[in-house]
JSON list of C-alpha atoms in Angstrom, two decimals:
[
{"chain": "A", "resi": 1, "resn": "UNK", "atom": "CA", "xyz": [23.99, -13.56, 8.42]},
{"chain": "A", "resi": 2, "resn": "UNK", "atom": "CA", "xyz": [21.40, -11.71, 6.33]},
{"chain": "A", "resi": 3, "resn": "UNK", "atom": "CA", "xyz": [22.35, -11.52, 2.77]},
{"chain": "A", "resi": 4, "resn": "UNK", "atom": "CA", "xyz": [22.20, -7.85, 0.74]},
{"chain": "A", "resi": 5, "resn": "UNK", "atom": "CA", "xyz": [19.00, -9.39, -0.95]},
{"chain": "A", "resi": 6, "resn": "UNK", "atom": "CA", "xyz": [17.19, -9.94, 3.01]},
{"chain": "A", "resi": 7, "resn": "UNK", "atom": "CA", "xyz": [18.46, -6.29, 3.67]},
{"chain": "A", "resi": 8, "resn": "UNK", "atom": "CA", "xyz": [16.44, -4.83, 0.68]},
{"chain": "A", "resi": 9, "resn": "UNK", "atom": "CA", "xyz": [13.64, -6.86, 1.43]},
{"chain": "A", "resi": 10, "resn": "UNK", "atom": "CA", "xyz": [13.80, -5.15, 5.09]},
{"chain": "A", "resi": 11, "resn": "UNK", "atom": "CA", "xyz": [14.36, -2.13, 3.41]},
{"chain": "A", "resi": 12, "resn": "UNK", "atom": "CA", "xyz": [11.42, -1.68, 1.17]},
{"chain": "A", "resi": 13, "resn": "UNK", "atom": "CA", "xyz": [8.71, -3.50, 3.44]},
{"chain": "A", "resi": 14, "resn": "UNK", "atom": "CA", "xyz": [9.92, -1.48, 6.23]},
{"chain": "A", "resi": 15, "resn": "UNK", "atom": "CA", "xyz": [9.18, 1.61, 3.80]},
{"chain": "A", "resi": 16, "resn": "UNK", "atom": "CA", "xyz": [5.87, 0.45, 2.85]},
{"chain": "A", "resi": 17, "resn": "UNK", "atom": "CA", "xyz": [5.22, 0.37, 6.72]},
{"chain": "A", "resi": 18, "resn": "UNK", "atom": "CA", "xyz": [6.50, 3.72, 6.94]},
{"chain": "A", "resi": 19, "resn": "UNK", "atom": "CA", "xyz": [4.29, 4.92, 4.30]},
{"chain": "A", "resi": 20, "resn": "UNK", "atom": "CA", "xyz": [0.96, 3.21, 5.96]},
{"chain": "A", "resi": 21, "resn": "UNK", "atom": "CA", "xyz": [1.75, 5.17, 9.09]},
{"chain": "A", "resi": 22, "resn": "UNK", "atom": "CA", "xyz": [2.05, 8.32, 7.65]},
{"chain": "A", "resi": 23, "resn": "UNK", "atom": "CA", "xyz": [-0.97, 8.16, 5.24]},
{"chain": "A", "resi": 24, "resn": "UNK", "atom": "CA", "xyz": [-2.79, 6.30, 8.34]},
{"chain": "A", "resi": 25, "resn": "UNK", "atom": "CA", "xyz": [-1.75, 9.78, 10.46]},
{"chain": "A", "resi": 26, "resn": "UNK", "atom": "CA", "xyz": [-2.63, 12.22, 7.81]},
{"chain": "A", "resi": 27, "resn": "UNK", "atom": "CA", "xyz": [-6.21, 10.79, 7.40]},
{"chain": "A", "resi": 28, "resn": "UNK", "atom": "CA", "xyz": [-6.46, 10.18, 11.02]},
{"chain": "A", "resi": 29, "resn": "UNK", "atom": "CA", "xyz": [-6.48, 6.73, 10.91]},
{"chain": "A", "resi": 30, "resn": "UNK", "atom": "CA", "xyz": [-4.59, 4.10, 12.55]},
{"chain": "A", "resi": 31, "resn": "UNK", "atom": "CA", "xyz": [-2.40, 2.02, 10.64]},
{"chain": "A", "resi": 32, "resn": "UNK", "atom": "CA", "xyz": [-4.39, -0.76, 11.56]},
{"chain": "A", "resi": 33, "resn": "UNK", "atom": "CA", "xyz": [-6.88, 0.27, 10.28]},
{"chain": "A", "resi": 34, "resn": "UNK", "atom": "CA", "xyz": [-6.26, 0.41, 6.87]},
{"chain": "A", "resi": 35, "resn": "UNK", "atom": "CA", "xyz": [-4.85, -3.18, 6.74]},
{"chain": "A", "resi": 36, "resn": "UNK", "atom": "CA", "xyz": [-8.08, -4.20, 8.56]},
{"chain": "A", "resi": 37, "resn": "UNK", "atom": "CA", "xyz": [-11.06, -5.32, 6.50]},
{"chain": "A", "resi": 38, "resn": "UNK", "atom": "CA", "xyz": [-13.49, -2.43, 6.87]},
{"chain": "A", "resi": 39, "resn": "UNK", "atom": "CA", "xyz": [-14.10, -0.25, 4.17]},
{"chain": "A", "resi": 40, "resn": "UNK", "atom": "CA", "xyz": [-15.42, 3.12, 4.78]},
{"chain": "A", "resi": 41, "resn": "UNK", "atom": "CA", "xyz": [-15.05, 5.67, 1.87]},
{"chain": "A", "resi": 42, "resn": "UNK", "atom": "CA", "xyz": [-12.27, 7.18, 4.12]},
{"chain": "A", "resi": 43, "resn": "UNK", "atom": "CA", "xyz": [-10.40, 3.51, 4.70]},
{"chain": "A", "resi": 44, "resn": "UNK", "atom": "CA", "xyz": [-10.42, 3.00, 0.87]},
{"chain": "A", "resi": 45, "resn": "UNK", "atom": "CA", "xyz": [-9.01, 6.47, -0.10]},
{"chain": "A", "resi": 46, "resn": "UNK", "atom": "CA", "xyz": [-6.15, 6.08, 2.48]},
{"chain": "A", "resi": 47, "resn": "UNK", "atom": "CA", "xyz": [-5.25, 2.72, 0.81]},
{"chain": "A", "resi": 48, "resn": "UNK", "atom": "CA", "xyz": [-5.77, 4.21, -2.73]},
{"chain": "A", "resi": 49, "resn": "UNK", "atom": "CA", "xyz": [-3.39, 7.05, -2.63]},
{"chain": "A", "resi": 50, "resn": "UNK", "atom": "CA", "xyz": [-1.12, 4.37, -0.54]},
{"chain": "A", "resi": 51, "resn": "UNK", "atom": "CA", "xyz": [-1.50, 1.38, -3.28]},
{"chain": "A", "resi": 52, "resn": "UNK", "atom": "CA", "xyz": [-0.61, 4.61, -5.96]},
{"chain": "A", "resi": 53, "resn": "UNK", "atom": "CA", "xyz": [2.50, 6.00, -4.34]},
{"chain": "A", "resi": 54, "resn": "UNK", "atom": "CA", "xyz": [4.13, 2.18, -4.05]},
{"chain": "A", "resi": 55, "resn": "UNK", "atom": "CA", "xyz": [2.88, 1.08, -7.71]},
{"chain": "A", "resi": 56, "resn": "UNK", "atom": "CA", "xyz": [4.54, 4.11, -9.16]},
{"chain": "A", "resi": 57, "resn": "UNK", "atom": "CA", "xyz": [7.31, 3.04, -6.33]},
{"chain": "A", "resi": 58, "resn": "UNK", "atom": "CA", "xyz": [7.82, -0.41, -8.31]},
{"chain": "A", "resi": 59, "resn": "UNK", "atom": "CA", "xyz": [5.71, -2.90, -5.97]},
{"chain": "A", "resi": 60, "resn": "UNK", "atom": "CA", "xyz": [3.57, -5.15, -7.58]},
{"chain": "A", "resi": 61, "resn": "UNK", "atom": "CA", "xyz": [0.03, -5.64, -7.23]},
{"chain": "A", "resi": 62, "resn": "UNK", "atom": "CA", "xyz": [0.90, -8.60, -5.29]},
{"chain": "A", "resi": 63, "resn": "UNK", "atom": "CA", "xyz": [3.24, -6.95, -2.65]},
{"chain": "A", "resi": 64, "resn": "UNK", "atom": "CA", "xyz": [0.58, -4.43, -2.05]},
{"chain": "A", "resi": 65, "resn": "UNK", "atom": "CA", "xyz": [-1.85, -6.33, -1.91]},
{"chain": "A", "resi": 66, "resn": "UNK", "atom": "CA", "xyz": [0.71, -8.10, 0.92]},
{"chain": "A", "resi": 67, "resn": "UNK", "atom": "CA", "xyz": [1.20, -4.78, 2.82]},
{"chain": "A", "resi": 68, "resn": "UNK", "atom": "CA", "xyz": [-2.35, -3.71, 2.79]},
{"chain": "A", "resi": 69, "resn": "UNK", "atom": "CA", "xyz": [-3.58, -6.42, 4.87]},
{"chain": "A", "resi": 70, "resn": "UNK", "atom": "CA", "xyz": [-3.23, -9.58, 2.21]},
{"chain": "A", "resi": 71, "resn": "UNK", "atom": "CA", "xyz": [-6.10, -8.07, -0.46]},
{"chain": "A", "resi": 72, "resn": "UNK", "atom": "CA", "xyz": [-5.87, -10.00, -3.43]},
{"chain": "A", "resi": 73, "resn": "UNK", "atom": "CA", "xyz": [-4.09, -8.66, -6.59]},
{"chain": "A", "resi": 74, "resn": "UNK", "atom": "CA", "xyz": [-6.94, -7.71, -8.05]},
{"chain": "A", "resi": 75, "resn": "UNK", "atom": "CA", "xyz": [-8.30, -5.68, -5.68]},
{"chain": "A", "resi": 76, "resn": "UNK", "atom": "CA", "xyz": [-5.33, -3.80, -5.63]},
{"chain": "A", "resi": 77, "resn": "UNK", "atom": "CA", "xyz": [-5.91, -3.15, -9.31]},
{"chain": "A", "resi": 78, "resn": "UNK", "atom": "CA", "xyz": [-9.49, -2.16, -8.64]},
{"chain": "A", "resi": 79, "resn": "UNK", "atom": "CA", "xyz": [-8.05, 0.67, -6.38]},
{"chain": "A", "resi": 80, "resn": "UNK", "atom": "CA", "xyz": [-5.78, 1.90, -9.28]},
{"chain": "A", "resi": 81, "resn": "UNK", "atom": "CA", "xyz": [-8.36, 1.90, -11.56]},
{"chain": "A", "resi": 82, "resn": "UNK", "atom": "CA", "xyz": [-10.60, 4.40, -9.56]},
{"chain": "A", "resi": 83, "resn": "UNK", "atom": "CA", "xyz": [-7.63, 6.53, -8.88]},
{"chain": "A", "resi": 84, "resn": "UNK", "atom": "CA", "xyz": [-7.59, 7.75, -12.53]},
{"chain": "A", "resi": 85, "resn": "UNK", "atom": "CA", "xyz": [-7.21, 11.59, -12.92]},
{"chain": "A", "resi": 86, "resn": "UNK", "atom": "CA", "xyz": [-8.87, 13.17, -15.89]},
{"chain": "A", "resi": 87, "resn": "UNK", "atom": "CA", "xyz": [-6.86, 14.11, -18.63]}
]
């Protein structure tokens, strides 16, 4: 039987999956796509805005990394970093 902390894990990967989808259909992209390993200006700004909306969500650089097709950490930080907005 799943315990509540397998249910949340579910929970919040299943959102992240939800979230790739919808960015993926609103750049028209597949989701695929954006966990595969190209990287077209278009592929990178899909995962950018998606990496922002689940940092500020509480994933770690780690679990995105995870969701976005297994990029390292790092990369995932690289992607914040360019997604600064003027102050």
């Amino acid at each position: 039987m799943p315990t509540k902390s397998d249910r949340h894990h579910e929970y919040r990967y299943g959102a992240a999956r939800g979230i790739i989808a919808e960015t993926a259909e609103r750049f028209g992209l597949l989701p695929q796509e954006i966990t595969g390993c190209q990287r077209s200006r278009r592929l990178s700004a899909a995962r950018r805005v998606i990496a922002r909306y689940l940092y500020e969500r509480g994933f770690s650089l780690r679990e995105i990394g995870w969701e976005l097709g297994g990029r390292h950490h790092s990369t995932i930080l690289a992607l914040l970093r360019t997604d600064r907005r003027p102050t």
